[in-house]
Amino acid sequence: MRTFSKLTLLAATTVSLHAADLLDAHPSGNPLKSTRAFGVAADGLTGVGSSNIVSNLGSACSFDSTGYHDLGLGAGSYATGISANGTIVGTASFLGGPDQAFKFSGGTATALGDFGFGTSNALAISRDGSTIVGNSFDTVAEVAFKWTSGGGMVAITPLPVNAYQDSFATGVSQDGGVIVGWMTDASGNVQGFRYVGTTLTPILPVAGGTFTKAFAVSGNGLVTVGQFDDASSNPLAFKHTVAGGLISLGSLGGFSSVARAVSFDGSVIVGQSLTAGSQNHAFVYQSGTMTDLGTLPGGTSSDATGVSDDGRVIVGFSTVTGGYTHAFAYANLTMLDAEVWLGSLNGPNAVLAMTTGLSAQPLEGAHHRPLMSYDSMGKQSQAWATGDFGASSRQTDSHLTSGEIGVSQAYGDFVFGLAAGHASLNQDLPYDGSASISGNYLLAEGDYRLPDKESIVSLVVMYGDYTADTRRGYDTGSGVDHSGGSTGVKTSSVRLRYDGPAQQFVSPVSVSPFASFTLTRTTADAYAETGGAFPARFADQAHTAQEGRLGLTAKHVASPSTTLLFTAEWIHRFDGAGAGLTATSSTLGTLTAPGIAPTANQARFGFDVDHKLSADTLLNLSLHAAGVGPSSDLSAALSIRRAF
């Protein structure tokens, strides 16, 4: 699930900004659409912005623990800020008229009005929701405004440069007492300002510079951030205090940067900077250091537009593969896509899927045909030892082995067998991860020869108890990291099979049909990972695989001591994707990834050699090759059977 719900626990973490995760907040069900986040609530639990999911022109939306929500304000609307009580502000067109500033509360949007020309924009709201700021056109220029519920929209008097200047109020402190912004005159001169009470104070440029723009103010009203022109005419991000004046934040190696938002106490500043590689990247500035947040996977540019009061949650947007733009949430200085974070243990690489495949190894090897199909060599009892091997390199990169010993006894038209074995799997996982699963199993089989003396009905019941050790890899955006864990996994399988009567075609070759249906219930215990930047605790998992097979067996008696068998079968999985993964991280909260259904159809071909080493000893070698799917690409089994 790729929604803003990943933020639910981020604001409550105690991890400092030293190792982080950028989360893709775009709804996964709309891959060809874009979202942008422009602001975040003080507690970091709700973000606001715009998306073209509903309208190609974009529409105002919010993101919270329940997902993505369109505000229903129509095409071209966007949300820029949210107060602590959940009031959202932004700009929308009401009743088909011009764009107007709005506040959205309790599911209802209210237009804030204008200065006579019909247009206005709300750019920020105080944390306590008492004050909204922005700009409105008054027939000759844009005018910065302050809006309160008791006083309505009031113009902020600009500096007396000339009568045609524009002004914009872009940020407001928690209590509404400090407002910041910038203004420009007809000549293009730009100057930032702080507005306290009824006094407007300019934020002066540095020596040799020509402009300043203020975009945000800290919740306590002490720190203003924005962009200024340095003595070399490079536009750079700044931090300003009344006591210390204007300080440059520098850049990520390029010639420009801009600060867009600041935490409550002014210690964490976020924005965008040009890198040495000429790409615009989101940044966080803390303790005198500007850190590159990178981009979401596949992206080339990003921008940080909002930060929570405590500085732990950062929002913005980033390009992704395909050129789309996704809103992101960020904490602790690493970009991370949640689906990637869980994806290396999903689909064919899931613990349940790997263990289900391991439990199938004896059924496809030592027991790929009924016990009754082997030569009884004139005796009622048999003992056997079998070794199985399987390997895949297309859908997965895995190696499986199993070995068992067993005995069987014939009673007229019935044969009953019991076996015990050990099985293990080693599989490479994405991002240089790995899995190792091993354990023991018990298997019982009962065969019955039907009255036609050729057809066989067989039932196999199998129980396995395994331990799975995983080393999960994931891309943090700044590199690959690994977390590992161990859990107990159990399987219970039941297979019902029918082998039909042989049809003679060309002597000495006969062909027999067969069909089977197998149910395998696999459960994994909850477990906690250790190591890596983002270890997770995984909840209990369970899935029931349902598999059907239809096939033909061609039999050729090559000599009195050697028989050759050729098989072709079609495998179909009836089960779906299952419940997927649920994981909890102390940094990310509780995340889920939807299950991935197994490959539904797969062909498999086999070759068996039964060769009598003596009158009561049978050597069997079987080789199988399969198409892409849950069954191993290549598998082999070798068994020795002794009649007594």
XYZ file of C-alpha atoms in Angstrom, residues 376-377 379 612-618 641-644:
14
model
C 6.863 -54.946 -6.733
C 9.523 -57.473 -7.787
C 7.329 -59.146 -2.927
C 16.552 -53.641 -11.951
C 19.960 -54.080 -10.443
C 18.911 -57.515 -9.216
C 15.750 -59.544 -8.773
C 14.729 -57.512 -5.699
C 16.557 -54.191 -6.146
C 15.252 -51.360 -8.339
C 14.118 -49.599 -3.759
C 14.582 -52.943 -2.101
C 11.797 -55.545 -2.048
C 11.551 -57.993 0.821
